[in-house]
PDB file of C-alpha atoms in Angstrom:
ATOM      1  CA  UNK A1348      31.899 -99.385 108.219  1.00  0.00           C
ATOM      2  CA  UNK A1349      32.835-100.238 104.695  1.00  0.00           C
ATOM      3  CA  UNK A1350      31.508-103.972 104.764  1.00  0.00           C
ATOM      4  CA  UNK A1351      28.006-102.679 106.937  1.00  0.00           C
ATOM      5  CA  UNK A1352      27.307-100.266 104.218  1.00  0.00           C
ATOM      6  CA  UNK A1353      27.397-103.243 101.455  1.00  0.00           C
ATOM      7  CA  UNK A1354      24.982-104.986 103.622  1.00  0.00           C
ATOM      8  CA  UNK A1355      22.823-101.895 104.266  1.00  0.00           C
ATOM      9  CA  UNK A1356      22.606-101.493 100.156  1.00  0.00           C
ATOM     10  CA  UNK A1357      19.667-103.460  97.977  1.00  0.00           C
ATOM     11  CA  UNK A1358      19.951-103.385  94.393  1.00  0.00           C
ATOM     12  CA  UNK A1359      17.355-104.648  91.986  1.00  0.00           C
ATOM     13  CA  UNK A1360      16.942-104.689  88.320  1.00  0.00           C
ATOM     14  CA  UNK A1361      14.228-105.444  86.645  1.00  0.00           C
ATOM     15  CA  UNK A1362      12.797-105.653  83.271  1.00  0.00           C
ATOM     16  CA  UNK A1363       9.540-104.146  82.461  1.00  0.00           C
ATOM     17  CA  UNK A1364       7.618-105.058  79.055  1.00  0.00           C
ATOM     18  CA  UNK A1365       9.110-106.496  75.784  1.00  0.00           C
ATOM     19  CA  UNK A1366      12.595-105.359  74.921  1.00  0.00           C
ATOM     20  CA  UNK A1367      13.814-105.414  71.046  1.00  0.00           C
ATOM     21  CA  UNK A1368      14.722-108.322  69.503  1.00  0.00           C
ATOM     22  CA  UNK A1369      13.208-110.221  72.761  1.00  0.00           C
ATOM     23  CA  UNK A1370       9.568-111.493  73.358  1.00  0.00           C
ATOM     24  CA  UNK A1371       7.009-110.425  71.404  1.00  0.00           C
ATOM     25  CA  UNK A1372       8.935-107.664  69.549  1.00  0.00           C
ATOM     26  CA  UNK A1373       9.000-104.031  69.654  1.00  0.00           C
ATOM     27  CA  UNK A1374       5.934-101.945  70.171  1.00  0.00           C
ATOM     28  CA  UNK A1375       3.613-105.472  70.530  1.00  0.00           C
ATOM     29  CA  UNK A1376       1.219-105.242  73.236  1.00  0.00           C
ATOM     30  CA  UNK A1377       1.811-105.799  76.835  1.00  0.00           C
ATOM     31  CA  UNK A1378      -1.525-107.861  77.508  1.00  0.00           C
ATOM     32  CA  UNK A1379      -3.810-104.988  78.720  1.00  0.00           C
ATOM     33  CA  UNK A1380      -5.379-104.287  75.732  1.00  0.00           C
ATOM     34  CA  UNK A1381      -2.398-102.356  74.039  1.00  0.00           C
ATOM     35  CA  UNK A1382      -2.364-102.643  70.342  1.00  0.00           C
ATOM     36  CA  UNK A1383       0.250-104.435  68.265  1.00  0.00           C
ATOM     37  CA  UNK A1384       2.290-103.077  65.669  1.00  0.00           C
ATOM     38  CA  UNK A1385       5.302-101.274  65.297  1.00  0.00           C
ATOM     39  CA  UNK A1386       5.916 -97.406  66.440  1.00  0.00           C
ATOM     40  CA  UNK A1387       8.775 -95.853  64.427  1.00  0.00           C
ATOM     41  CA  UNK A1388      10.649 -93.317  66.135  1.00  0.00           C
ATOM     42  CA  UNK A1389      10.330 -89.561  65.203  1.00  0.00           C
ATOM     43  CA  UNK A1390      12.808 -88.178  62.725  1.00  0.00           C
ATOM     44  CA  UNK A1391      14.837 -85.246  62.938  1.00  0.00           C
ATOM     45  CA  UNK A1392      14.035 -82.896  60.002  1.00  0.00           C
ATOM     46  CA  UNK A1393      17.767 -81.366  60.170  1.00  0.00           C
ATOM     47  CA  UNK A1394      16.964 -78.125  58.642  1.00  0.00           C
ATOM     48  CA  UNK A1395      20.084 -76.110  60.290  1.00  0.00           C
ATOM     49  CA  UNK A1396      22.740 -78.523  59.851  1.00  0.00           C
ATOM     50  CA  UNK A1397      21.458 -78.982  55.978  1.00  0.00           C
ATOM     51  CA  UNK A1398      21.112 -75.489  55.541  1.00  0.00           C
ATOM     52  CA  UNK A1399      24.943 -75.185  56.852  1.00  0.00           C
ATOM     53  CA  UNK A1400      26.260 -77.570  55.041  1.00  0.00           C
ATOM     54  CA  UNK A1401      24.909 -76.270  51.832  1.00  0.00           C
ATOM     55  CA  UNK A1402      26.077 -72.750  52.580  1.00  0.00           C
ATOM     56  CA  UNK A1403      29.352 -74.154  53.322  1.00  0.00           C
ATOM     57  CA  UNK A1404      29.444 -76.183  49.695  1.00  0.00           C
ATOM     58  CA  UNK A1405      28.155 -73.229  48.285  1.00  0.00           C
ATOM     59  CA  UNK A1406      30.634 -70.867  49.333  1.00  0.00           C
ATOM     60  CA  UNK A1407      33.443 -73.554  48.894  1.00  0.00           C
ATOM     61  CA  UNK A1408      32.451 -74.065  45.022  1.00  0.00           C
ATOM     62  CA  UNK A1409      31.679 -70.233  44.444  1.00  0.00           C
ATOM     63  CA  UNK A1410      35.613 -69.307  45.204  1.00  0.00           C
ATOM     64  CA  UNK A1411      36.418 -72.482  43.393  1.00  0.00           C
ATOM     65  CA  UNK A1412      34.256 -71.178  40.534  1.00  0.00           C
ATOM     66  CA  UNK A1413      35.702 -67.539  40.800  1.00  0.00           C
ATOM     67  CA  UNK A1414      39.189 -68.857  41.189  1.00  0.00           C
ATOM     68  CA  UNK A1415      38.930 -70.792  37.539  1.00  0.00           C
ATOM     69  CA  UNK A1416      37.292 -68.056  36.025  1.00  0.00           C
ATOM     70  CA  UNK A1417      40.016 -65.565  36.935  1.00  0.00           C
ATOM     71  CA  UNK A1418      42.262 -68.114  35.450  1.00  0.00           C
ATOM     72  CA  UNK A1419      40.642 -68.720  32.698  1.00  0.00           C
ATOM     73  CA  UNK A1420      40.355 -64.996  31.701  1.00  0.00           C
ATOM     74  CA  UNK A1421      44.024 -64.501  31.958  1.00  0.00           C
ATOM     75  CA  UNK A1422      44.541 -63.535  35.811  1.00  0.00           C
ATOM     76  CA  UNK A1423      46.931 -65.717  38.333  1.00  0.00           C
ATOM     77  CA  UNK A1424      45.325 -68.350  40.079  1.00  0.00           C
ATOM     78  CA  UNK A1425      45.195 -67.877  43.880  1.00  0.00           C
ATOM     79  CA  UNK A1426      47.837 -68.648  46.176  1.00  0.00           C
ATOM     80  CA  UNK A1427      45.939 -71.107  47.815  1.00  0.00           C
ATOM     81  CA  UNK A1428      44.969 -73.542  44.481  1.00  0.00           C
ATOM     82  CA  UNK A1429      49.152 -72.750  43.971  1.00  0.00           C
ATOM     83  CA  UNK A1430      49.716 -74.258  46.777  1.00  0.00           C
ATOM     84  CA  UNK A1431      47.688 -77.778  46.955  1.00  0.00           C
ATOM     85  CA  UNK A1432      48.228 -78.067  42.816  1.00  0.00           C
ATOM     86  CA  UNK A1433      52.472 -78.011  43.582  1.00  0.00           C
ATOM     87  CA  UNK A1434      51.488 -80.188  46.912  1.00  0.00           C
ATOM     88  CA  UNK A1435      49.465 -82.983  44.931  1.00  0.00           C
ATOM     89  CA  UNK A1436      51.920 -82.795  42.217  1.00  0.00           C
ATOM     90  CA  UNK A1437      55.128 -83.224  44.313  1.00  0.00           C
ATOM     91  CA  UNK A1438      53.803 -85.341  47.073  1.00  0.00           C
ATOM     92  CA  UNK A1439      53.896 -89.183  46.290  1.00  0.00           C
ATOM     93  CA  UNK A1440      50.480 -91.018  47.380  1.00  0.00           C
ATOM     94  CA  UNK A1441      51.674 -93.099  49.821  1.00  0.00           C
ATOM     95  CA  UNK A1442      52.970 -89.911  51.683  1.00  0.00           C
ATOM     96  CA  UNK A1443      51.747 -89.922  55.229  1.00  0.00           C
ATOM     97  CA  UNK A1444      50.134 -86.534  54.777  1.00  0.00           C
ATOM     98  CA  UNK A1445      48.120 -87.841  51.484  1.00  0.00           C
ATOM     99  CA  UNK A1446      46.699 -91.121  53.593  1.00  0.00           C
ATOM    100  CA  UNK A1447      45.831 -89.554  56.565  1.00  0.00           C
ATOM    101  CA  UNK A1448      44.001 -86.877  54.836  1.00  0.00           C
ATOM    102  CA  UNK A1449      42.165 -89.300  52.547  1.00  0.00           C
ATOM    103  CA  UNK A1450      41.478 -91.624  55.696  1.00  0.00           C
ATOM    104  CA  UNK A1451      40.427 -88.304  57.461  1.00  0.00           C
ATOM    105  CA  UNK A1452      37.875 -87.468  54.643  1.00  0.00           C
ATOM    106  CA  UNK A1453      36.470 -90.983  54.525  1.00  0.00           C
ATOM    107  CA  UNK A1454      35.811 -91.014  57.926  1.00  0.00           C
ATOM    108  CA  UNK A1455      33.959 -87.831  57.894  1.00  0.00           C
ATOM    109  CA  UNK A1456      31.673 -89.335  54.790  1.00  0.00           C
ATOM    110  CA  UNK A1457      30.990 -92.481  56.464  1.00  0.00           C
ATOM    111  CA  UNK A1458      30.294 -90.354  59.688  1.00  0.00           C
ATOM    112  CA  UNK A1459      27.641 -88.082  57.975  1.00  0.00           C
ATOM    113  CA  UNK A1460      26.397 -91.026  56.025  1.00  0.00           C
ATOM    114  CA  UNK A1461      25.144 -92.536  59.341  1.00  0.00           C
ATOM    115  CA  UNK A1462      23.987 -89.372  60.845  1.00  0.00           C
ATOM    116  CA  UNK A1463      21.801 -89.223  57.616  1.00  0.00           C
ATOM    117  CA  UNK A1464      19.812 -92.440  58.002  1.00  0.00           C
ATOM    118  CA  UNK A1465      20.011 -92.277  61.979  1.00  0.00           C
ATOM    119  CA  UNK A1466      16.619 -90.811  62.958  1.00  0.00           C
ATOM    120  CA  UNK A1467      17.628 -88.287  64.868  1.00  0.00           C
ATOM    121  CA  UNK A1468      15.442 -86.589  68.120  1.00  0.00           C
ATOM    122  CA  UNK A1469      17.257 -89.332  70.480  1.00  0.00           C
ATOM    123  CA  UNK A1470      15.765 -87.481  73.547  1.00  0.00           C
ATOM    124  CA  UNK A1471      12.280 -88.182  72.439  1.00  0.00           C
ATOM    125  CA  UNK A1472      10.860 -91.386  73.472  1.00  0.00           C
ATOM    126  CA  UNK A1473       7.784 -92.330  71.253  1.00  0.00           C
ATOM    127  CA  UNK A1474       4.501 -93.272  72.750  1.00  0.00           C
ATOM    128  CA  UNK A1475       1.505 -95.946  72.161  1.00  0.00           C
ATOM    129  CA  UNK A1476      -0.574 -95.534  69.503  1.00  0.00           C
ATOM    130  CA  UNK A1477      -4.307 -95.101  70.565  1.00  0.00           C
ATOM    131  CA  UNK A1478      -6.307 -98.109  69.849  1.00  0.00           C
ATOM    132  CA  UNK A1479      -8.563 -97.905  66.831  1.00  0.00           C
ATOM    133  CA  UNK A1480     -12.778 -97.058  67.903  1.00  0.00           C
ATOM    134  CA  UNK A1481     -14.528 -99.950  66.091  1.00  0.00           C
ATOM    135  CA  UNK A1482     -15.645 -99.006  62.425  1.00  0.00           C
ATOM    136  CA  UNK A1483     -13.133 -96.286  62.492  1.00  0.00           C
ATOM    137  CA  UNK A1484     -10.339 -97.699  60.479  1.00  0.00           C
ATOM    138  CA  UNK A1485      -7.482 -99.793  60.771  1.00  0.00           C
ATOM    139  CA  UNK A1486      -4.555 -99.183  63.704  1.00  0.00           C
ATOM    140  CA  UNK A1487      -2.162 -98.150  61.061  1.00  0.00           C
ATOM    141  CA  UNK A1488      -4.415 -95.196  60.173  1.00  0.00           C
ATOM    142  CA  UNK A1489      -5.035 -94.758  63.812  1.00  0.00           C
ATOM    143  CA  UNK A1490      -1.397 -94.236  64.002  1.00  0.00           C
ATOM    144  CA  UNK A1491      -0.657 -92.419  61.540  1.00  0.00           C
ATOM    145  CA  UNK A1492      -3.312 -89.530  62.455  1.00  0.00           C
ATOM    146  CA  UNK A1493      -1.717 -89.295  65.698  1.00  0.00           C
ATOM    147  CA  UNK A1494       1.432 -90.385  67.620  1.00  0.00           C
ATOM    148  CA  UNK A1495       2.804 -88.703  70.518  1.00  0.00           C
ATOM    149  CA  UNK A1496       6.246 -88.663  72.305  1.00  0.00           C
ATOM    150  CA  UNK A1497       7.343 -87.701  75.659  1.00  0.00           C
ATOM    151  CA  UNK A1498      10.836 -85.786  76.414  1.00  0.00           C
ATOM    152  CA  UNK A1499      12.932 -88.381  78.281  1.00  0.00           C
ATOM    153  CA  UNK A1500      13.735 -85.366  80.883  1.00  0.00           C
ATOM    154  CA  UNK A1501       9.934 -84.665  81.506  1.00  0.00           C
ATOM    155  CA  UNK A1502       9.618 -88.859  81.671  1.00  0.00           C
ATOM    156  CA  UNK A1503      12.590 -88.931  84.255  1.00  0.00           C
ATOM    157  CA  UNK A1504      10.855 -85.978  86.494  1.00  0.00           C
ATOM    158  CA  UNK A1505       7.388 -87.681  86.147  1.00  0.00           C
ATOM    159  CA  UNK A1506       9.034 -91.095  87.518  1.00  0.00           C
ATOM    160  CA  UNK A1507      10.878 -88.985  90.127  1.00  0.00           C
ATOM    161  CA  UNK A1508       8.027 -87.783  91.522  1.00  0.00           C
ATOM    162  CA  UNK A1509       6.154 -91.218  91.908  1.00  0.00           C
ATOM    163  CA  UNK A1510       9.768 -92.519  93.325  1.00  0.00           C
ATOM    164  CA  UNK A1511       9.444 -89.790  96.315  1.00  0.00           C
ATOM    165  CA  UNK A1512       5.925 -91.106  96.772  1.00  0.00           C
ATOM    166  CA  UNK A1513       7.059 -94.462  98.120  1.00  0.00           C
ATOM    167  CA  UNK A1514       7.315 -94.262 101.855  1.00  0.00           C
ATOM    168  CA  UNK A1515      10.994 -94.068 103.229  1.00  0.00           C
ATOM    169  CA  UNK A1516      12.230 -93.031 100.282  1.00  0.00           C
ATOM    170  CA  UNK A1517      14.314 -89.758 101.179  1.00  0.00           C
ATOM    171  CA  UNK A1518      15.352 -88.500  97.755  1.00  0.00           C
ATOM    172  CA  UNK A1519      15.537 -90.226  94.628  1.00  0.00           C
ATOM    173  CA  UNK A1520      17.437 -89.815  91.085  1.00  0.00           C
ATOM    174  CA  UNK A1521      15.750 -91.102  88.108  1.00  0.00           C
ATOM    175  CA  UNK A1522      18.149 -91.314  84.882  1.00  0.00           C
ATOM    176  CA  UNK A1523      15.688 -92.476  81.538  1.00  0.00           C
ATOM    177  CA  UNK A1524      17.625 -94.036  78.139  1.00  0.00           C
ATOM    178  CA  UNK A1525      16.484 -95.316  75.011  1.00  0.00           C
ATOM    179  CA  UNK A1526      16.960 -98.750  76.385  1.00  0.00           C
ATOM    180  CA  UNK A1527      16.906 -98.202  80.181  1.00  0.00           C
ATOM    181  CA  UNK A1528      15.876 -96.862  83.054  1.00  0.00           C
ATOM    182  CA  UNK A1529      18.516 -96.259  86.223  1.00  0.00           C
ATOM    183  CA  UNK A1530      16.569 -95.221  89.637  1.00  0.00           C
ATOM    184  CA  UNK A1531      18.620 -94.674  92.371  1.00  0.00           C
ATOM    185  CA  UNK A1532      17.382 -93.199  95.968  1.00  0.00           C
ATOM    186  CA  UNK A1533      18.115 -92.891  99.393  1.00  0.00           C
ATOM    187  CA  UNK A1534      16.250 -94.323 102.280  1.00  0.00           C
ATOM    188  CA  UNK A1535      16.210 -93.199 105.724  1.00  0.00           C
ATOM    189  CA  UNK A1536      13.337 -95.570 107.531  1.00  0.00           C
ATOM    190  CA  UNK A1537      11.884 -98.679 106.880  1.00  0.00           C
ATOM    191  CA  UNK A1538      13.914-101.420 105.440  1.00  0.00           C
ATOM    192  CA  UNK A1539      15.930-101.451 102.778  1.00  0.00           C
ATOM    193  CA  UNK A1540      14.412-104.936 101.052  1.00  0.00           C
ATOM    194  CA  UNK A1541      11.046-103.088 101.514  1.00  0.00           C
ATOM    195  CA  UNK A1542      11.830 -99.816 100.324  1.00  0.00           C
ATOM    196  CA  UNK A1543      13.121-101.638  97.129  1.00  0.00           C
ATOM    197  CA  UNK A1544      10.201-103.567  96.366  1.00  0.00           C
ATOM    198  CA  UNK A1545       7.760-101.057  96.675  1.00  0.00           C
ATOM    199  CA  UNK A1546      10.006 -98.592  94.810  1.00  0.00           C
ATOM    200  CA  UNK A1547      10.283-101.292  92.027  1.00  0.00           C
ATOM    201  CA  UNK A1548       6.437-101.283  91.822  1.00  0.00           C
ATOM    202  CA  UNK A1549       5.671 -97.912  92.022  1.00  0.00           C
ATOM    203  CA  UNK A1550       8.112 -97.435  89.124  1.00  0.00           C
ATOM    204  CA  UNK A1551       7.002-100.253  87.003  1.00  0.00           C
ATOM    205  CA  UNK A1552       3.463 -98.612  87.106  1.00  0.00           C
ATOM    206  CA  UNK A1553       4.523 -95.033  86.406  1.00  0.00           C
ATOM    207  CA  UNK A1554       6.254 -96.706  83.350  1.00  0.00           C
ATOM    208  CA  UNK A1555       3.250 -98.461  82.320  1.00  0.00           C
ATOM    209  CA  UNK A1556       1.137 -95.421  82.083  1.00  0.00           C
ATOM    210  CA  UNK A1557       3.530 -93.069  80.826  1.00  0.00           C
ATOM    211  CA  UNK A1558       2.211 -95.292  77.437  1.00  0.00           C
ATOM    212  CA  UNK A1559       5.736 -95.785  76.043  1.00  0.00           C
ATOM    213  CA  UNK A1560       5.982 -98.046  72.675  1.00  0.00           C
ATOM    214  CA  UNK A1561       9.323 -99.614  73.785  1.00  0.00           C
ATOM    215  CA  UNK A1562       9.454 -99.348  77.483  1.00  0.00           C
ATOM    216  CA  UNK A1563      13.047 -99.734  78.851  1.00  0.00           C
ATOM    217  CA  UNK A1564      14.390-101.516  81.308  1.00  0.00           C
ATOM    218  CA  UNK A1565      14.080-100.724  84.434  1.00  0.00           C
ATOM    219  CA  UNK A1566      17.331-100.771  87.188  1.00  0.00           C
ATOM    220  CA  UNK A1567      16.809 -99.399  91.055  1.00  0.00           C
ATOM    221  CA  UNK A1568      18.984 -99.281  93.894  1.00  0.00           C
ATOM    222  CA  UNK A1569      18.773 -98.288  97.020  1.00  0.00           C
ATOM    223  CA  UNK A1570      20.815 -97.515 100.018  1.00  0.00           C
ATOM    224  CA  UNK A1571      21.023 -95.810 103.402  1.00  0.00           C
ATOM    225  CA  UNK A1572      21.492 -91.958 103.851  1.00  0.00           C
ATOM    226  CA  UNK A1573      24.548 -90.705 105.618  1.00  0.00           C
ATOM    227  CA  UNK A1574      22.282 -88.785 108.453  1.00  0.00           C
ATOM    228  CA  UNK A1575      20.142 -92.284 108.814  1.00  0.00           C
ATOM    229  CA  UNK A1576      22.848 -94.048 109.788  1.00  0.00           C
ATOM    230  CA  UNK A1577      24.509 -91.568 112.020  1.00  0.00           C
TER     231      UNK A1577
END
């Protein structure tokens, strides 16, 4: 049962359009008239996590602040500036403690370091900038006047729904990435082989006119149902 099920199962993969780094390059045209250029991805403008980070260092330096002031106009420090003063004083810095604290801190900096120049909205997948009308400006203007994006859950549903299109197909799964596409379905008539390549097709062309700058790869497979082959 085992080995007829591998023979019963057809994968494909499949790469649709210029990948990064590969080809013509990222966001160049496909040869139907898209334009060339680069599309940037959209950034994330982080206003919660800034605004709690700066309430946090707020917060942190205002007790600081309060704490040396009360010292300062005669009171006892707190117990907690007591307590890491004696601990820095008496600890040596090769203590275990001291490194993995300072190897704990430097990992957080580096860590929010790259989540400050990553770009952020990784579930948006940008879109094709509209070619320029002739005598209305350059592309670059074009695109920066507008650009669109598409959710990669809406993108997945919208490639779903031309998947279940595709005769024999039974039910499909459509999984969208940054960098690729995973399609799985089940098929219960027709042939497998068949089902495959006209899935592949279909697919290719939903990609093509969702109008994605960097469209991912694309990876199907295909196999029996369990009530086909009973």
């Amino acid at each position: 049962m085992n080995a007829d099920q591998k023979m019963r199962q057809s994968t494909s993969a499949s790469v649709y359009g210029a990948r990064a780094g590969t080809g013509t390059g990222v966001g160049s045209g496909t040869g139907d008239g898209d334009p060339a250029g680069r599309v940037r991805r959209f950034w994330s403008e982080r206003r919660v996590p800034a605004g709690i980070v700066a309430l946090v260092i707020a917060a942190v330096s205002g007790l600081l602040l309060y704490d040396v002031a009360a010292v300062r106009s005669g009171r006892r420090a707190m117990g907690w500036r007591d307590w890491l003063a004696d601990e820095l004083a008496s600890r040596p810095l090769d203590n275990a403690w001291i490194v993995g604290g300072a190897a704990l801190l430097a990992a957080l900096g580096v860590w929010m370091v790259i989540l400050a120049m990553a770009p952020g909205l990784r579930g948006l997948l940008p879109m094709r900038a509209p070619e320029p009308e002739s005598g209305s400006g350059s592309g670059a203007e074009a695109e920066a006047a507008v650009r669109a994006g598409i959710d990669r859950t809406s993108a997945g549903l919208v490639l779903r729904d031309r998947a279940m299109e595709v005769p024999g197909v039974r039910s499909a799964r459509v999984d969208v990435g940054r960098r690729r596409i995973r399609a799985r379905a089940l098929a219960h008539f027709r042939d497998l082989d068949e089902v495959r390549a006209d899935l592949d097709a279909a697919l290719h062309e939903g990609i093509r006119q969702l109008g994605l700058a960097r469209p991912p790869a694309l990876s199907v497979h295909v196999r029996r149902s369990a009530k086909s082959k009973g």
